[in-house]
CSV table of C-alpha atoms in Angstrom, one decimal:
chain,number,residue,atom,x,y,z
A,751,MET,CA,-79.8,-15.9,-122.6
A,752,LEU,CA,-82.5,-18.1,-121.4
A,753,SER,CA,-83.9,-18.1,-118.0
A,754,ILE,CA,-84.8,-21.1,-115.8
A,755,VAL,CA,-88.0,-21.4,-113.9
A,756,PHE,CA,-87.3,-22.9,-110.5
A,757,VAL,CA,-89.0,-23.6,-107.2
A,758,LEU,CA,-87.0,-24.0,-103.9
A,759,PHE,CA,-88.0,-25.9,-100.8
A,760,TRP,CA,-86.0,-26.2,-97.6
A,761,CYS,CA,-86.7,-27.4,-94.2
A,762,THR,CA,-85.4,-26.2,-90.8
A,763,VAL,CA,-87.3,-28.7,-88.7
A,764,VAL,CA,-85.0,-30.4,-86.2
A,765,SER,CA,-84.7,-34.1,-86.9
A,766,ALA,CA,-83.7,-36.9,-84.5
A,767,SER,CA,-80.6,-37.7,-86.7
A,768,HIS,CA,-79.3,-34.1,-86.2
A,769,PHE,CA,-78.8,-34.2,-82.4
A,770,HIS,CA,-77.4,-36.9,-80.3
A,771,ARG,CA,-77.6,-37.1,-76.5
A,772,VAL,CA,-74.4,-38.3,-74.9
A,773,GLU,CA,-73.9,-40.1,-71.5
A,774,PRO,CA,-72.2,-40.5,-69.1
A,775,GLY,CA,-71.7,-36.9,-68.0
A,776,GLY,CA,-68.7,-34.6,-68.1
A,777,THR,CA,-67.8,-30.9,-67.7
A,778,TRP,CA,-68.8,-28.5,-70.4
A,779,GLU,CA,-65.3,-28.5,-72.0
A,780,GLN,CA,-65.1,-32.3,-71.8
A,781,ALA,CA,-68.5,-32.6,-73.4
A,782,ARG,CA,-67.5,-30.3,-76.2
A,783,GLU,CA,-64.2,-32.2,-76.9
A,784,PHE,CA,-66.2,-35.4,-77.1
A,785,CYS,CA,-68.8,-33.9,-79.5
A,786,LYS,CA,-66.1,-32.5,-81.8
A,787,LYS,CA,-64.3,-35.8,-81.9
A,788,HIS,CA,-67.4,-38.0,-82.7
A,789,TYR,CA,-69.9,-35.5,-84.2
A,790,VAL,CA,-69.4,-31.8,-85.1
A,791,ASP,CA,-69.8,-29.9,-81.8
A,792,LEU,CA,-72.1,-29.3,-78.9
A,793,ALA,CA,-75.7,-28.6,-80.0
A,794,VAL,CA,-76.3,-25.1,-81.4
A,795,LEU,CA,-79.9,-23.9,-81.4
A,796,GLY,CA,-79.4,-20.7,-83.4
A,797,THR,CA,-83.0,-19.9,-83.9
A,798,GLU,CA,-86.0,-20.1,-81.6
A,799,GLN,CA,-87.6,-22.5,-84.1
A,800,GLN,CA,-84.7,-24.9,-83.6
A,801,TYR,CA,-84.9,-24.5,-79.9
A,802,LEU,CA,-88.6,-25.4,-79.8
A,803,GLY,CA,-88.0,-28.2,-82.3
A,804,LEU,CA,-85.5,-29.8,-80.0
A,805,LEU,CA,-87.9,-29.6,-77.0
A,806,ARG,CA,-90.4,-31.7,-79.0
A,807,THR,CA,-87.9,-34.5,-79.9
A,808,SER,CA,-88.6,-36.6,-76.8
A,809,ASP,CA,-86.2,-39.3,-78.1
A,810,ILE,CA,-83.3,-36.9,-77.7
A,811,ILE,CA,-84.1,-35.2,-74.5
A,812,PRO,CA,-86.9,-37.1,-72.6
A,813,THR,CA,-88.1,-35.6,-69.4
A,814,GLN,CA,-86.0,-38.0,-67.4
A,815,ALA,CA,-82.8,-36.8,-69.1
A,816,GLY,CA,-82.4,-34.1,-66.6
A,817,VAL,CA,-80.1,-31.2,-67.3
A,818,VAL,CA,-77.9,-31.4,-70.4
A,819,TRP,CA,-75.1,-29.3,-71.8
A,820,LEU,CA,-75.7,-27.2,-74.9
A,821,GLY,CA,-73.1,-25.4,-77.1
A,822,LEU,CA,-73.8,-22.1,-75.2
A,823,LYS,CA,-71.4,-20.0,-73.1
A,824,ARG,CA,-71.3,-16.6,-71.6
A,825,ASP,CA,-68.9,-14.1,-73.4
A,826,ASP,CA,-68.1,-11.9,-70.4
A,827,GLN,CA,-65.8,-9.6,-72.5
A,828,HIS,CA,-68.7,-8.5,-74.7
A,829,GLY,CA,-71.5,-9.2,-72.2
A,830,VAL,CA,-73.4,-11.6,-74.4
A,831,TRP,CA,-74.2,-15.3,-74.6
A,832,LYS,CA,-72.8,-17.1,-77.6
A,833,TRP,CA,-73.2,-20.4,-79.3
A,834,VAL,CA,-70.0,-22.4,-80.2
A,835,SER,CA,-70.7,-21.4,-83.8
A,836,ASN,CA,-69.9,-17.8,-82.7
A,837,GLU,CA,-73.5,-16.7,-83.1
A,838,ASN,CA,-75.2,-14.6,-80.4
A,839,LEU,CA,-78.1,-16.0,-78.5
A,840,SER,CA,-81.0,-14.2,-80.2
A,841,TYR,CA,-84.0,-15.2,-78.1
A,842,ASP,CA,-85.0,-15.3,-74.4
A,843,ARG,CA,-85.9,-18.7,-73.1
A,844,TRP,CA,-84.2,-18.6,-69.8
A,845,TYR,CA,-85.7,-20.4,-66.8
A,846,ARG,CA,-84.2,-17.7,-64.6
A,847,THR,CA,-82.0,-14.6,-65.2
A,848,PRO,CA,-78.6,-15.8,-66.3
A,849,ARG,CA,-75.3,-14.8,-64.5
A,850,GLN,CA,-71.8,-14.2,-65.6
A,851,GLY,CA,-69.0,-16.7,-66.1
A,852,LEU,CA,-71.2,-19.7,-66.7
A,853,CYS,CA,-72.1,-22.2,-69.4
A,854,GLY,CA,-75.5,-22.9,-70.9
A,855,CYS,CA,-77.6,-26.0,-70.5
A,856,LEU,CA,-81.2,-27.2,-70.9
A,857,ASP,CA,-83.4,-28.6,-68.2
A,858,ALA,CA,-85.5,-31.4,-69.8
A,859,GLY,CA,-87.6,-31.8,-66.6
A,860,VAL,CA,-89.2,-28.3,-66.9
A,861,THR,CA,-92.6,-28.5,-68.3
A,862,GLU,CA,-92.6,-24.9,-69.7
A,863,ASP,CA,-90.8,-23.8,-72.9
A,864,ARG,CA,-88.4,-21.6,-70.8
A,865,ARG,CA,-85.8,-24.3,-70.1
A,866,LEU,CA,-82.4,-22.6,-70.6
A,867,LEU,CA,-80.2,-22.7,-67.5
A,868,ASP,CA,-76.8,-21.3,-66.6
A,869,LEU,CA,-74.6,-23.5,-64.5
A,870,ASN,CA,-71.0,-23.7,-63.4
A,871,CYS,CA,-69.0,-25.0,-66.4
A,872,GLY,CA,-67.3,-27.7,-64.3
A,873,LYS,CA,-70.5,-29.4,-63.3
A,874,GLN,CA,-70.8,-33.0,-64.5
A,875,LEU,CA,-73.8,-33.3,-66.9
A,876,SER,CA,-74.8,-35.3,-69.9
A,877,SER,CA,-74.8,-33.4,-73.2
A,878,VAL,CA,-76.4,-33.0,-76.6
A,879,CYS,CA,-74.1,-33.2,-79.6
A,880,GLU,CA,-74.8,-31.8,-83.0
A,881,GLY,CA,-74.2,-33.7,-86.3
A,882,PRO,CA,-73.5,-32.0,-89.6
A,883,VAL,CA,-75.8,-29.1,-90.6
A,884,GLY,CA,-76.8,-28.8,-94.2
A,885,PRO,CA,-77.7,-25.6,-96.1
A,886,GLN,CA,-80.6,-23.5,-94.9
A,887,LYS,CA,-81.0,-21.7,-98.2
A,888,ALA,CA,-79.9,-21.9,-101.8
A,889,SER,CA,-80.3,-20.0,-105.0
A,890,LEU,CA,-80.4,-21.2,-108.6
A,891,GLU,CA,-79.9,-19.0,-111.7
A,892,SER,CA,-79.6,-19.7,-115.4
A,893,VAL,CA,-76.4,-19.0,-117.3
A,894,GLY,CA,-77.3,-20.8,-120.5
A,895,CYS,CA,-79.8,-23.2,-122.0
A,896,ASP,CA,-77.9,-26.3,-120.9
A,897,HIS,CA,-76.2,-25.3,-117.6
A,898,VAL,CA,-76.9,-23.5,-114.3
A,899,THR,CA,-75.1,-22.1,-111.4
A,900,LEU,CA,-76.1,-23.3,-107.9
A,901,THR,CA,-75.2,-21.5,-104.7
A,902,TRP,CA,-75.9,-22.5,-101.1
A,903,ASN,CA,-74.9,-21.2,-97.7
A,904,VAL,CA,-72.5,-22.8,-95.3
A,905,SER,CA,-74.0,-23.0,-91.9
A,906,ALA,CA,-72.2,-21.1,-89.2
A,907,SER,CA,-71.8,-24.4,-87.3
A,908,MET,CA,-69.9,-25.9,-90.2
A,909,ARG,CA,-67.4,-23.1,-91.1
A,910,ASP,CA,-64.7,-24.3,-88.8
A,911,VAL,CA,-65.2,-28.0,-89.7
A,912,ASP,CA,-63.7,-30.0,-92.6
A,913,HIS,CA,-66.7,-31.5,-94.4
A,914,ALA,CA,-68.2,-32.2,-97.8
A,915,TYR,CA,-71.4,-31.7,-99.6
A,916,SER,CA,-73.2,-34.4,-101.6
A,917,VAL,CA,-75.2,-33.0,-104.5
A,918,THR,CA,-77.5,-35.5,-106.3
A,919,MET,CA,-79.2,-34.3,-109.5
A,920,CYS,CA,-82.0,-36.4,-111.0
A,921,GLY,CA,-83.5,-36.0,-114.4
A,922,ALA,CA,-83.9,-38.9,-116.7
A,923,THR,CA,-81.0,-40.4,-114.6
A,924,CYS,CA,-79.4,-39.5,-111.3
A,925,ASP,CA,-75.8,-38.3,-110.8
A,926,THR,CA,-74.1,-37.5,-107.5
A,927,PHE,CA,-71.2,-35.1,-107.1
A,928,LEU,CA,-69.0,-34.4,-104.0
A,929,TYR,CA,-67.7,-31.0,-103.0
A,930,ASP,CA,-65.1,-30.6,-100.2
A,931,TYR,CA,-65.1,-27.7,-97.7
A,932,THR,CA,-61.8,-27.1,-95.9
A,933,THR,CA,-61.4,-25.0,-92.8
A,934,GLY,CA,-59.5,-21.8,-93.1
A,935,ILE,CA,-61.0,-20.6,-96.4
A,936,ASN,CA,-63.6,-18.5,-94.5
A,937,ARG,CA,-66.4,-19.0,-97.0
A,938,THR,CA,-70.0,-18.4,-96.1
A,939,SER,CA,-71.3,-20.0,-99.3
A,940,ILE,CA,-70.4,-22.5,-102.1
A,941,THR,CA,-71.1,-22.0,-105.8
A,942,ILE,CA,-71.0,-24.8,-108.4
A,943,ASN,CA,-71.8,-25.1,-112.1
A,944,LEU,CA,-73.9,-27.9,-113.4
A,945,SER,CA,-73.8,-28.6,-117.2
A,946,ASN,CA,-75.1,-31.0,-119.8
A,947,LEU,CA,-78.7,-30.2,-119.0
A,948,THR,CA,-81.6,-30.6,-121.3
A,949,SER,CA,-84.0,-27.8,-122.2
A,950,SER,CA,-87.7,-28.1,-121.1
A,951,SER,CA,-86.8,-30.8,-118.6
A,952,SER,CA,-87.5,-31.2,-114.9
A,953,TYR,CA,-84.8,-31.9,-112.4
A,954,LEU,CA,-84.7,-32.7,-108.7
A,955,MET,CA,-81.7,-31.8,-106.7
A,956,ASN,CA,-80.7,-32.9,-103.1
A,957,ILE,CA,-77.9,-31.2,-101.1
A,958,THR,CA,-76.5,-33.0,-98.0
A,959,ALA,CA,-73.6,-32.1,-95.7
A,960,THR,CA,-71.4,-34.9,-94.5
A,961,VAL,CA,-68.6,-35.5,-92.1
A,962,THR,CA,-66.5,-38.5,-91.3
A,963,ARG,CA,-65.9,-39.4,-87.6
A,964,PRO,CA,-64.9,-42.4,-85.5
A,965,ASP,CA,-68.0,-44.0,-84.0
A,966,ALA,CA,-68.3,-43.4,-80.3
A,967,ALA,CA,-69.0,-47.1,-79.6
A,968,THR,CA,-66.9,-49.0,-82.1
A,969,GLY,CA,-64.2,-46.5,-83.1
A,970,LYS,CA,-64.8,-47.3,-86.8
A,971,SER,CA,-64.9,-44.5,-89.3
A,972,THR,CA,-68.5,-43.4,-89.9
A,973,THR,CA,-70.0,-40.9,-92.3
A,974,LEU,CA,-72.7,-38.7,-90.7
A,975,GLN,CA,-75.2,-36.9,-92.9
A,976,SER,CA,-77.3,-33.8,-92.4
A,977,SER,CA,-80.9,-33.4,-93.3
A,978,THR,CA,-81.3,-33.0,-97.0
A,979,MET,CA,-82.3,-29.8,-98.8
A,980,THR,CA,-84.5,-30.6,-101.8
A,981,MET,CA,-84.8,-28.3,-104.8
A,982,SER,CA,-86.9,-28.7,-108.0
A,983,MET,CA,-86.4,-26.9,-111.2
A,984,THR,CA,-87.6,-26.9,-114.8
A,985,THR,CA,-85.3,-25.7,-117.5
A,986,ALA,CA,-86.6,-23.2,-120.0
A,987,THR,CA,-87.4,-24.1,-123.6
A,988,SER,CA,-84.8,-23.3,-126.3
A,989,GLY,CA,-87.3,-21.3,-128.4
A,990,MET,CA,-87.7,-24.0,-131.0
A,991,PRO,CA,-90.1,-27.0,-131.1
A,992,PRO,CA,-88.7,-30.4,-130.3
A,993,GLY,CA,-86.6,-31.7,-133.2
A,994,MET,CA,-86.3,-28.3,-134.8
A,995,HIS,CA,-82.5,-28.3,-134.2
A,996,THR,CA,-82.2,-31.5,-136.3
A,997,TRP,CA,-84.2,-30.1,-139.1
A,998,LEU,CA,-82.2,-26.9,-139.1
A,999,ILE,CA,-78.9,-28.8,-139.3
A,1000,LEU,CA,-80.3,-30.9,-142.2
A,1001,ALA,CA,-81.5,-27.7,-144.0
A,1002,VAL,CA,-78.0,-26.1,-143.7
A,1003,PHE,CA,-76.3,-29.2,-145.1
A,1004,ALA,CA,-78.9,-29.4,-148.0
A,1005,PHE,CA,-78.2,-25.7,-148.8
A,1006,LEU,CA,-74.4,-26.3,-148.9
A,1007,ALA,CA,-74.9,-29.3,-151.1
A,1008,LEU,CA,-77.0,-27.3,-153.6
A,1009,LEU,CA,-74.4,-24.5,-153.5
A,1010,ALA,CA,-71.6,-27.0,-154.3
A,1011,LEU,CA,-73.6,-28.4,-157.3
A,1012,ALA,CA,-74.3,-24.9,-158.6
A,1013,PHE,CA,-70.6,-24.1,-158.3
A,1014,ILE,CA,-69.7,-27.2,-160.3
A,1015,PHE,CA,-72.3,-26.5,-162.9
A,1016,TYR,CA,-71.0,-22.9,-163.3
A,1017,TRP,CA,-67.4,-24.0,-163.9
A,1018,LEU,CA,-68.5,-26.7,-166.4
A,1019,MET,CA,-70.4,-24.1,-168.4
A,1020,ALA,CA,-67.5,-21.6,-168.2
A,1021,LEU,CA,-65.0,-24.2,-169.4
A,1022,ARG,CA,-67.3,-25.0,-172.3
A,1023,HIS,CA,-67.4,-21.4,-173.4
A,1024,HIS,CA,-63.7,-20.8,-172.8
A,1025,ALA,CA,-62.8,-23.6,-175.3
A,1026,ARG,CA,-64.2,-21.3,-178.1
A,1027,ILE,CA,-61.8,-18.4,-177.2
A,1028,PRO,CA,-58.6,-18.3,-179.3
A,1029,ALA,CA,-56.6,-16.9,-176.4
A,1030,TYR,CA,-57.7,-19.8,-174.3
A,1031,ARG,CA,-56.8,-22.3,-177.0
A,1032,ARG,CA,-53.4,-20.8,-177.4
A,1033,VAL,CA,-52.6,-21.6,-173.8
A,1034,CYS,CA,-54.3,-24.9,-173.4
A,1035,GLU,CA,-54.0,-26.7,-176.7
A,1036,PRO,CA,-50.2,-27.1,-176.5
A,1037,ALA,CA,-50.7,-28.9,-173.1
A,1038,PRO,CA,-53.6,-31.4,-173.6
A,1039,TRP,CA,-52.3,-33.3,-170.5
A,1040,LEU,CA,-53.5,-30.4,-168.2
A,1041,PRO,CA,-56.9,-30.8,-166.6
A,1042,ALA,CA,-59.4,-28.3,-168.1
A,1043,LEU,CA,-59.8,-26.4,-164.8
A,1044,HIS,CA,-56.0,-26.1,-164.3
A,1045,CYS,CA,-55.7,-24.9,-167.9
A,1046,TRP,CA,-58.3,-22.3,-167.3
A,1047,PHE,CA,-56.3,-20.9,-164.3
A,1048,LEU,CA,-53.2,-20.8,-166.4
A,1049,TRP,CA,-55.0,-18.8,-169.0
A,1050,LYS,CA,-56.1,-16.4,-166.3
A,1051,LEU,CA,-52.5,-16.1,-165.1
A,1052,SER,CA,-51.3,-15.5,-168.6
A,1053,GLY,CA,-53.4,-12.3,-168.8
A,1054,GLY,CA,-56.4,-13.8,-170.5
A,1055,TRP,CA,-58.8,-11.6,-168.4
A,1056,SER,CA,-56.9,-8.4,-168.4
A,1057,GLY,CA,-55.7,-8.7,-172.0
A,1058,LEU,CA,-59.1,-9.3,-173.6
A,1059,GLY,CA,-61.0,-6.9,-171.4
A,1060,LEU,CA,-64.4,-7.6,-169.9
A,1061,GLN,CA,-66.4,-6.4,-172.9
A,1062,ARG,CA,-64.2,-8.4,-175.4
A,1063,PHE,CA,-64.5,-11.5,-173.2
A,1064,ILE,CA,-68.3,-11.3,-173.3
A,1065,GLU,CA,-68.3,-10.8,-177.0
A,1066,LEU,CA,-66.1,-13.9,-177.5
A,1067,LEU,CA,-68.4,-16.0,-175.3
A,1068,ASP,CA,-71.3,-14.9,-177.5
């Protein structure tokens, strides 16, 4: 089994297309309902890198944006703060010590990086919605010289959302495939098989998550896309120089042709010798209408081989 050499690249930098600030304001529950209807959910900043990335996207939350709702809420039963993706808050960027029974938001007016606030969930605030989230990691392994198996993770934010993945694979040409993800299947990853690949060839693969939602302004159905994960790979060689497969096939056909000619020559020579054998003539001469090869088989069936014996048969041929 041949291996495939591959290099993976993925990016977790927050892009402007991933988050969307929504006005006018509403309660935390109202903001979440709006985000789920027109996007995916309230913004989830699962890692500190994503949190800091959002702070630096001034077109989403400029300083004058004030305080905005995030997809963060206190789970009093377990005593932890959780994102709407059911992930625990894993870093401390609170502006002040948080309290119980409240919802999480971000104060854009604070100049420091500690901007998380806890406020009453019924307060009227603008919010930040989150669009589809693409894979954060993927793996690629060889299962043959012309096909591979590709696996990528399903983001926690997307596991309760009906969505699809667009996979574009470019070699000499580009092909795009769509794979649906339906809620309720409780899968943390997706695995697909890609076939009809060419050995010793480079491929570029793009994976994008998509959702279809009504546009908040026009109400028309709109497809939203996540940032794209790009992967590059080079398939392994087949162990033969280019064109060797063609020469190998031609050599096999040439060998079979020579074998067939040798077979025909052997039977022609055998029939020539058999014509000198009296036992053969006794069988074949009364039926001149029989083809020579058929007559030879009749002679065999009549006991020509067993009756004469191997040694006698050789003597007759001589």
